[in-house]
Coordinates of C-alpha atoms and ligand atoms in Angstrom, one line a residue:
M1 CA -27.5 59.1 70.7
F2 CA -27.9 55.3 71.0
D3 CA -24.8 53.4 69.6
A4 CA -25.9 49.9 68.7
E5 CA -22.3 48.6 68.1
S6 CA -20.9 49.6 71.5
F7 CA -24.1 48.4 73.2
V8 CA -23.6 44.9 71.7
S9 CA -19.9 44.6 72.6
Q10 CA -20.5 45.9 76.2
K11 CA -23.5 43.6 76.7
I12 CA -21.8 40.5 75.4
D13 CA -18.9 41.1 78.0
E14 CA -21.5 41.7 80.7
L15 CA -23.4 38.5 79.8
R16 CA -20.2 36.4 79.9
S17 CA -19.5 37.4 83.5
Q18 CA -23.1 37.2 84.5
I19 CA -23.9 33.7 83.3
D20 CA -21.8 31.0 84.8
G21 CA -23.0 27.6 83.6
K22 CA -26.0 26.9 81.3
A23 CA -28.9 29.1 80.4
I24 CA -32.1 28.8 78.4
I25 CA -33.6 31.6 76.4
A26 CA -37.3 32.1 75.6
C27 CA -37.5 33.0 71.9
S28 CA -40.8 33.7 70.1
G29 CA -39.1 34.6 66.8
G30 CA -40.0 38.3 67.3
V31 CA -37.4 41.1 67.1
D32 CA -36.7 41.4 70.8
S33 CA -36.2 37.7 71.7
T34 CA -34.3 36.9 68.5
V35 CA -31.9 39.8 69.2
A36 CA -31.4 38.6 72.7
T37 CA -30.9 35.0 71.5
A38 CA -28.2 36.2 69.0
M39 CA -26.4 38.2 71.7
V40 CA -26.4 35.5 74.4
S41 CA -25.4 32.9 71.9
R42 CA -22.3 35.0 71.0
A43 CA -21.6 35.4 74.8
I44 CA -21.9 31.9 76.0
G45 CA -22.0 29.7 72.9
D46 CA -23.3 26.2 73.3
R47 CA -24.1 26.7 77.0
L48 CA -27.3 28.3 75.7
L49 CA -30.5 26.4 74.7
T50 CA -33.1 28.4 72.8
V51 CA -36.7 27.4 73.5
Y52 CA -39.6 28.3 71.3
V53 CA -43.0 27.4 72.9
N54 CA -45.9 26.9 70.7
N55 CA -48.8 28.0 73.0
G56 CA -51.4 27.3 70.4
F57 CA -52.1 31.0 70.0
M58 CA -49.5 31.6 67.3
R59 CA -50.2 33.1 63.8
K60 CA -50.6 31.0 60.7
G61 CA -47.3 29.3 59.7
E62 CA -45.5 31.0 62.7
T63 CA -44.0 27.8 64.3
E64 CA -42.5 26.7 61.0
A65 CA -41.2 30.3 60.3
V66 CA -39.6 30.6 63.7
S67 CA -37.9 27.2 63.4
D68 CA -36.5 28.4 60.2
I69 CA -35.2 31.6 61.8
L70 CA -33.6 29.7 64.6
A71 CA -32.0 27.2 62.3
K72 CA -30.5 30.1 60.2
L73 CA -29.2 31.7 63.4
G74 CA -27.3 28.5 64.0
V75 CA -28.3 28.2 67.6
N76 CA -29.1 25.1 69.6
Y77 CA -32.9 25.1 69.9
R78 CA -36.0 23.1 70.9
V79 CA -39.6 23.6 69.8
I80 CA -42.0 22.7 72.5
D81 CA -45.7 22.1 71.7
A82 CA -47.5 23.1 74.9
S83 CA -50.8 24.1 73.3
D84 CA -52.9 21.6 75.2
E85 CA -51.8 22.9 78.6
F86 CA -52.3 26.6 77.5
F87 CA -55.8 25.9 76.1
D88 CA -56.7 24.1 79.3
A89 CA -55.5 27.0 81.4
M90 CA -57.6 29.5 79.4
K91 CA -60.9 27.7 79.8
G92 CA -63.6 30.2 81.0
V93 CA -61.1 33.1 81.3
I94 CA -62.4 36.4 79.9
E95 CA -60.7 39.2 82.0
P96 CA -57.6 40.5 80.1
E97 CA -55.3 40.8 83.1
R98 CA -56.1 37.2 84.3
K99 CA -55.4 35.9 80.7
R100 CA -52.0 37.7 80.8
K101 CA -51.0 36.4 84.2
I102 CA -52.1 32.8 83.4
I103 CA -50.1 32.9 80.1
G104 CA -47.0 34.3 81.9
E105 CA -47.2 31.6 84.5
Q106 CA -47.7 28.8 81.9
F107 CA -44.7 29.9 80.0
I108 CA -42.5 29.8 83.2
R109 CA -43.7 26.3 84.1
V110 CA -42.6 25.1 80.6
F111 CA -39.3 26.9 80.9
E112 CA -38.7 25.4 84.4
R113 CA -39.2 21.9 83.0
V114 CA -36.9 22.5 80.1
A115 CA -34.3 24.1 82.3
R116 CA -34.3 21.2 84.8
D117 CA -33.9 18.8 81.9
Y118 CA -31.0 20.8 80.4
G119 CA -29.4 21.6 83.7
A120 CA -29.7 25.4 83.4
R121 CA -30.1 27.9 86.2
Y122 CA -30.7 31.0 84.1
L123 CA -33.7 32.1 82.1
V124 CA -32.9 34.8 79.5
Q125 CA -35.8 36.9 78.2
G126 CA -36.0 39.6 75.5
T127 CA -37.9 42.0 77.8
I128 CA -37.6 45.6 76.7
A129 CA -38.4 48.9 78.5
P130 CA -42.1 49.3 77.5
D131 CA -42.8 45.8 78.8
W132 CA -41.9 46.7 82.4
I133 CA -43.1 50.3 82.1
E134 CA -46.6 49.2 81.1
S135 CA -46.6 46.3 83.6
G136 CA -46.4 48.9 86.5
D137 CA -43.9 48.7 89.4
G138 CA -45.8 50.0 92.4
V139 CA -45.1 53.6 91.3
R140 CA -46.6 53.5 87.9
D141 CA -50.1 52.2 87.2
T142 CA -50.4 48.7 85.5
I143 CA -51.7 49.4 82.0
K144 CA -51.3 45.7 81.1
S145 CA -49.1 42.9 82.5
H146 CA -46.7 42.0 79.8
H147 CA -46.4 38.2 79.8
N148 CA -42.7 38.3 80.5
V149 CA -42.9 40.8 83.5
G150 CA -46.2 41.0 85.3
G151 CA -47.0 37.4 84.5
L152 CA -44.0 36.0 86.3
P153 CA -44.9 33.8 89.3
E154 CA -43.3 34.7 92.6
D155 CA -42.0 31.2 93.3
M156 CA -40.0 30.9 90.0
D157 CA -36.7 29.0 90.6
L158 CA -34.7 30.4 87.7
K159 CA -32.5 33.4 87.7
L160 CA -33.7 36.0 85.2
V161 CA -31.4 37.7 82.7
E162 CA -32.8 40.5 80.6
P163 CA -30.1 42.1 78.3
L164 CA -32.5 44.4 76.5
R165 CA -34.3 45.7 79.5
D166 CA -33.4 49.4 79.0
L167 CA -34.0 49.5 75.2
Y168 CA -37.0 50.7 73.2
K169 CA -38.2 49.0 70.1
D170 CA -36.5 51.3 67.6
E171 CA -33.2 50.7 69.5
V172 CA -33.7 47.0 69.4
R173 CA -34.1 47.2 65.7
Q174 CA -30.8 49.1 65.4
V175 CA -29.1 46.3 67.3
A176 CA -30.8 43.8 65.0
R177 CA -29.5 45.6 62.0
C178 CA -26.0 45.8 63.5
L179 CA -26.1 42.0 64.2
K180 CA -27.5 41.4 60.6
I181 CA -30.6 39.6 61.9
E182 CA -33.2 39.1 59.3
V183 CA -36.2 39.7 61.6
A184 CA -35.1 43.3 62.2
E185 CA -38.0 44.7 60.2
R186 CA -40.7 42.2 61.4
Q187 CA -43.7 43.9 62.9
P188 CA -44.1 43.4 66.7
F189 CA -46.1 40.5 67.9
P190 CA -47.1 40.2 71.6
G191 CA -45.9 37.3 73.8
P192 CA -49.5 36.3 74.7
A193 CA -50.0 36.1 71.0
L194 CA -53.5 35.8 69.5
A195 CA -54.9 35.3 73.0
V196 CA -55.0 39.1 73.5
R197 CA -56.7 39.6 70.1
I198 CA -59.7 37.6 71.2
I199 CA -62.2 39.6 73.4
G200 CA -63.7 36.8 75.3
E201 CA -62.8 33.1 75.8
V202 CA -59.7 31.8 74.1
N203 CA -60.4 28.4 72.7
R204 CA -59.4 26.4 69.6
S205 CA -62.3 27.8 67.6
S206 CA -61.9 31.5 68.5
V207 CA -58.1 31.2 67.8
A208 CA -58.8 29.6 64.4
I209 CA -61.1 32.6 63.5
V210 CA -58.7 35.4 64.5
R211 CA -55.7 33.5 63.1
E212 CA -57.3 33.4 59.6
A213 CA -58.5 37.0 59.9
C214 CA -55.0 38.1 61.0
A215 CA -53.5 36.3 58.0
I216 CA -55.8 38.1 55.6
V217 CA -55.1 41.5 57.1
E218 CA -51.3 40.9 56.9
E219 CA -51.5 39.6 53.4
E220 CA -53.6 42.3 52.0
L221 CA -51.7 45.2 53.6
E222 CA -48.3 43.7 52.6
K223 CA -49.7 43.3 49.0
A224 CA -50.9 46.9 48.9
A225 CA -47.6 48.2 50.3
A226 CA -45.6 46.1 47.7
A227 CA -47.9 47.6 45.0
G228 CA -47.0 51.1 46.2
K229 CA -50.6 51.9 47.3
M230 CA -49.5 52.7 50.8
E231 CA -46.7 52.4 53.3
L232 CA -46.7 49.3 55.4
P233 CA -48.0 50.2 58.9
W234 CA -45.8 49.8 62.0
Q235 CA -48.2 47.1 63.3
Y236 CA -51.3 45.6 61.7
F237 CA -53.7 42.8 62.7
A238 CA -57.2 41.6 63.4
V239 CA -59.2 41.4 66.7
L240 CA -62.2 39.1 67.3
L241 CA -65.0 40.8 69.1
P242 CA -67.5 39.0 71.3
C243 CA -70.6 40.5 69.8
Q244 CA -72.8 39.0 67.1
S245 CA -74.8 41.1 64.6
V246 CA -77.4 40.5 62.0
G247 CA -76.3 40.3 58.3
V248 CA -77.4 38.8 55.1
H249 CA -75.7 36.4 52.7
G250 CA -77.5 36.2 49.3
D251 CA -81.1 36.1 50.7
V252 CA -80.3 34.2 53.9
R253 CA -80.1 35.8 57.3
A254 CA -76.7 35.7 59.0
Y255 CA -75.9 36.2 62.7
G256 CA -72.1 36.3 62.9
R257 CA -69.1 37.6 64.7
T258 CA -67.3 40.9 64.1
I259 CA -63.6 41.4 63.2
A260 CA -61.9 44.7 64.0
V261 CA -59.0 45.6 61.9
R262 CA -56.2 47.5 63.7
A263 CA -53.2 49.2 62.1
V264 CA -51.0 51.8 63.7
E265 CA -48.0 54.0 63.1
S266 CA -45.5 54.2 66.0
V267 CA -41.8 54.5 66.8
D268 CA -41.5 52.6 70.1
G269 CA -45.0 51.4 70.8
M270 CA -45.5 53.8 73.7
T271 CA -47.7 56.1 71.7
A272 CA -49.3 55.3 68.3
A273 CA -51.6 56.9 65.7
Y274 CA -54.1 54.8 63.7
S275 CA -53.0 54.3 60.1
R276 CA -54.7 56.1 57.3
I277 CA -55.2 53.0 55.1
P278 CA -56.8 53.7 51.7
H279 CA -60.5 52.8 51.6
E280 CA -60.0 50.5 48.7
V281 CA -57.6 48.4 50.7
L282 CA -59.9 48.3 53.7
E283 CA -62.7 47.2 51.5
R284 CA -60.7 44.4 50.0
I285 CA -59.9 43.2 53.5
S286 CA -63.5 43.3 54.5
V287 CA -64.8 41.5 51.4
R288 CA -62.1 38.8 51.7
I289 CA -62.9 38.2 55.4
T290 CA -66.6 38.1 55.0
N291 CA -66.4 35.9 51.8
T292 CA -63.9 33.3 53.0
M293 CA -65.0 33.3 56.6
K294 CA -68.8 33.6 56.0
K295 CA -69.6 30.8 58.4
D296 CA -68.2 32.8 61.3
V297 CA -67.9 36.5 60.4
N298 CA -70.4 38.8 58.8
R299 CA -69.0 42.3 59.8
V300 CA -65.7 44.0 59.7
V301 CA -64.9 47.4 61.4
Y302 CA -61.8 49.6 61.4
D303 CA -60.3 50.9 64.6
I304 CA -59.6 54.6 64.4
T305 CA -58.3 55.1 68.0
N306 CA -54.8 56.5 68.7
K307 CA -52.7 55.5 71.7
P308 CA -53.5 57.2 74.1
P309 CA -56.4 56.9 74.8
G310 CA -56.5 53.3 73.3
T311 CA -53.6 50.9 73.5
I312 CA -52.3 49.1 70.4
E313 CA -53.6 45.6 71.4
W314 CA -57.2 45.5 72.6
E315 CA -56.3 43.6 75.8
Ligands
XMP401 P1 -50.0 48.1 73.8 O1 -51.1 47.2 73.4 O2 -49.6 48.1 75.2 O3 -48.7 47.4 73.0 O4 -50.2 49.4 73.3 C1 -47.5 48.1 72.8 C2 -46.6 47.1 72.0 O5 -46.3 46.0 72.8 C3 -46.8 44.8 72.3 N1 -47.3 44.0 73.4 C4 -46.5 43.0 74.0 N2 -45.3 42.5 73.7 N3 -45.5 41.0 75.6 C5 -44.8 41.5 74.5 O6 -43.8 41.0 74.2 C6 -46.8 41.4 75.9 O7 -47.4 40.9 76.8 C7 -47.3 42.5 75.1 N4 -48.5 43.2 75.2 C8 -48.4 44.1 74.1 C9 -47.9 45.2 71.4 O8 -48.1 44.2 70.3 C10 -47.4 46.5 70.8 O9 -46.4 46.3 69.8

């Protein structure tokens, strides 16, 4: 049985002897990186600088929410807006693995700049077991290169520290509860962010569409769960598909994009079952998306694929 309390005290001791000098930590505000931030901060105090990178692919209001979380944690942090360089790097890129590798490399380039400026030799990441398992290691097949593993460039000049490397999501949540971190129950959000929820090119307009659709899906499911109509799924979001289809608004022909709604139940993200969302809630999501986003979207579908054979994210 996993014992969160002894994991925390053992890891903090280990981190103290492992990190001599300054370190930076990449924190997205998700459960994994926030837990890692809290632990390393307890271990080395103000020799740690927490870095949140806004890559331009974040959800609605996320940058403000994460700044809030970091301020409440009481850590020394910096918010870096690198959206221009991320969007430039994504021009014309369609293939999911290329997207992931480019994003991983862009992150590292930003971290290297900040580390040089701060005088740090260590980069801490909140990598957990499924990240490296799915990224492949020469023995296992690469399912997808998680941004913080398979996307790391070979010439990186920072020493990597990964205190949560052997944990699964449910264990990280236990650690979060033990540390009384408020993001413990937040749904997972992938490091490459909305970029892997756009099938096709990632640009400012495709991100704006999926960002709005994700916000609607989150809001409607959270409202339905709060009203007791359903349990909140383990993870839930929108995906922008590349195909267009014919529709009709009033008596005018539409030729718009399609949004797929994805919601799953899982324990650790390694396997998942699609959520049995009540039809009235799905309809509400569909009506709201097609009404408020009618310029761009005229069709909404629901993904009923388990993992395996699907994965949770579409890319
Ligand atoms: P998949 O799509 O592989 O996702 O079934 C399993 C869980 O991992 C999240 N995910 C990621 N998390 N970096 C992360 O930090 C990544 O590159 C990444 N890719 C997927 C996904 O959201 C799900 O919770």
